[in-house]
PDB file of C-alpha atoms in Angstrom:
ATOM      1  CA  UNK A  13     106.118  96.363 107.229  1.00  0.00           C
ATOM      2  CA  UNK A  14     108.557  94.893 109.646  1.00  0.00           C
ATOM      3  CA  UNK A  15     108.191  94.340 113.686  1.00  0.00           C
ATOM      4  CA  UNK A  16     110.961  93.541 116.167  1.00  0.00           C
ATOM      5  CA  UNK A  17     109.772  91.419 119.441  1.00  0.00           C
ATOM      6  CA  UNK A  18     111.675  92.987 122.369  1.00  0.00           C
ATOM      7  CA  UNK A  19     110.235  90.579 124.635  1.00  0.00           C
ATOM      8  CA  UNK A  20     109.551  86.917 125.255  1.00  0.00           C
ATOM      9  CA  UNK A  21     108.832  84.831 122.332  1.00  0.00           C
ATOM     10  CA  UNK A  22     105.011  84.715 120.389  1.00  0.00           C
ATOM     11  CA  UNK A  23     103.484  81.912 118.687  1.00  0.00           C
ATOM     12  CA  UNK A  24     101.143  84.356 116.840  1.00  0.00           C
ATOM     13  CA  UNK A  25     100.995  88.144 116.612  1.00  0.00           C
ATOM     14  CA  UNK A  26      98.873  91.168 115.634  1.00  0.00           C
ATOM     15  CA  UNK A  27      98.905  95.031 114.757  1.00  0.00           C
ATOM     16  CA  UNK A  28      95.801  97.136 114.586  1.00  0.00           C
ATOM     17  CA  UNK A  29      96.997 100.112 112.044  1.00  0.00           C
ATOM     18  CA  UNK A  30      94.323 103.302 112.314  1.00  0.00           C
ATOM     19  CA  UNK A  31      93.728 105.586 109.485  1.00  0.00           C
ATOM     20  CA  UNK A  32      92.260 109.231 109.527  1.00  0.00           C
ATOM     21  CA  UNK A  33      89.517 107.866 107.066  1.00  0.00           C
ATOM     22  CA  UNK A  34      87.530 104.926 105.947  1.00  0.00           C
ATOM     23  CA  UNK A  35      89.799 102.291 104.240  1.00  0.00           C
ATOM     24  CA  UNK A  36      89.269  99.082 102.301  1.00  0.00           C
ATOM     25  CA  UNK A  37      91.809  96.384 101.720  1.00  0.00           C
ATOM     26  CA  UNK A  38      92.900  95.995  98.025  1.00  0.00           C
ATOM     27  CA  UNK A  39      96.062  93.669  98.539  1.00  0.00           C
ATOM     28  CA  UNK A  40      98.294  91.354 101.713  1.00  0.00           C
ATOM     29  CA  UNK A  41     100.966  89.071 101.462  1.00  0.00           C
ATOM     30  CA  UNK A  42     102.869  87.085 104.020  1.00  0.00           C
ATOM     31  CA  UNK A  43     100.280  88.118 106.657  1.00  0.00           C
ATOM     32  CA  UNK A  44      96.098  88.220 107.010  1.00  0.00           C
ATOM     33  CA  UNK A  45      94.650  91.097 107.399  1.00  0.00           C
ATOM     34  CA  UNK A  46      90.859  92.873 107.021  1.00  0.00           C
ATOM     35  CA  UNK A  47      89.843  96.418 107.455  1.00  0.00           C
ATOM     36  CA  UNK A  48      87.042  97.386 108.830  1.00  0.00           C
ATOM     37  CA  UNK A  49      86.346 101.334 109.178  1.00  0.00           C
ATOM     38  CA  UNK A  50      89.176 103.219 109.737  1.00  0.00           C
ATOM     39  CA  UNK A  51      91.234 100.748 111.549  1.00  0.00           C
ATOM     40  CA  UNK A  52      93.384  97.771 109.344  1.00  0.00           C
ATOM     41  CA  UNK A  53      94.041  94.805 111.489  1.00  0.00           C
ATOM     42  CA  UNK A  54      97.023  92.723 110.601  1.00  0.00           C
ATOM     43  CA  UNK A  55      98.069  89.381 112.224  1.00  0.00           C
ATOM     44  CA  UNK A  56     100.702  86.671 111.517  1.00  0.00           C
ATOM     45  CA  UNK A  57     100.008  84.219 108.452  1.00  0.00           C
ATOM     46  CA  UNK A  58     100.415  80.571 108.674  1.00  0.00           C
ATOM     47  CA  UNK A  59     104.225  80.500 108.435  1.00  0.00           C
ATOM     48  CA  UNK A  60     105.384  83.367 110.310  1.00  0.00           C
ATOM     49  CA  UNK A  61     103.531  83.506 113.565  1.00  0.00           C
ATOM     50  CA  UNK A  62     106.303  82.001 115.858  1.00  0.00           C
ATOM     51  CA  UNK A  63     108.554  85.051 116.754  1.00  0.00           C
ATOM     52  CA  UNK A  64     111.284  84.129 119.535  1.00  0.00           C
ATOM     53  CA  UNK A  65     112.719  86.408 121.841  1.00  0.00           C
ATOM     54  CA  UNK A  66     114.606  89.395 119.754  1.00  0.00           C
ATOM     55  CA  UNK A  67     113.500  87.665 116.441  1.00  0.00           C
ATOM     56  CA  UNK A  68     111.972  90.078 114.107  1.00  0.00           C
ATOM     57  CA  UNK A  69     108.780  89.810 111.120  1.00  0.00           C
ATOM     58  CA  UNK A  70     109.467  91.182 107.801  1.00  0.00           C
ATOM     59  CA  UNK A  71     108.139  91.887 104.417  1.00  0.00           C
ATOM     60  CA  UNK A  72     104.719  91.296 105.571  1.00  0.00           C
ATOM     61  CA  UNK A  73     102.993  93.724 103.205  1.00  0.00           C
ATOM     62  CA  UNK A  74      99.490  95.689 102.349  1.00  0.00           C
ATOM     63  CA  UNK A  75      97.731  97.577 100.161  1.00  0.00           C
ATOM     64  CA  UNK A  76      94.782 100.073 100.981  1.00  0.00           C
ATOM     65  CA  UNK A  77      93.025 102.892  99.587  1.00  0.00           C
ATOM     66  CA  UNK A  78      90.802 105.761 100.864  1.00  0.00           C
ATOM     67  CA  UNK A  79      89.753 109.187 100.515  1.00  0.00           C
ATOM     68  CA  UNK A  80      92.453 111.407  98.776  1.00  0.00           C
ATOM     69  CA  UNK A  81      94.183 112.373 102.629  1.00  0.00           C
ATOM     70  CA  UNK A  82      94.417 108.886 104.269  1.00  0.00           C
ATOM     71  CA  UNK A  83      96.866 108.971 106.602  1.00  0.00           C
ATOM     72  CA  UNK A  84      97.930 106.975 109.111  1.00  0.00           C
ATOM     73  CA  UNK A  85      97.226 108.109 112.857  1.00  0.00           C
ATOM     74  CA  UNK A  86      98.375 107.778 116.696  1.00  0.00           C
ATOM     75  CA  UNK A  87      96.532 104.915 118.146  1.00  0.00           C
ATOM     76  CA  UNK A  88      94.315 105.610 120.744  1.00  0.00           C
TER      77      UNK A  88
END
C-alpha cells in the first residue's frame, strides 16, 4: 500500500479498508493495523506517522484472509 497527502501535513494517519466478508489479520509491516469484522483498520507505525504537505507513505504492507470471494469494497 502507498498514500499520497494532498493536503497539509499529518503527524499520524489512518485508513479503514472494508471487505465483502469477515477477515482476520495474518501479517503488517511498517504500519499497525487490526481487523475487526469486515473492516481492516490501518494507521501509521512509530516511524512513519509524520507526512508533510505532498509527502507520500509507502510499502506499508498486510496480509489477510477470508472466505474464498473476499474482496475489497466501496466505503460507505
Amino acid at each position: 500500500m502507498a498514500g499520497s497527502n494532498y493536503s497539509a501535513g499529518v503527524k499520524s494517519w489512518s485508513v479503514v479498508v472494508p471487505f465483502n466478508g469477515e477477515v482476520t489479520l495474518e501479517d503488517a509491516w511498517n504500519c499497525k493495523a487490526s481487523a475487526s469484522g469486515t473492516r481492516l483498520t490501518v494507521a501509521n507505525g512509530a516511524h512513519n506517522g509524520n507526512v508533510p504537505a505532498g509527502g507520500f507513505v509507502r510499502d506499508v504492507g498486510f496480509i489477510v484472509s477470508g472466505p474464498a470471494d473476499l474482496a475489497v469494497v466501496e466505503y460507505e
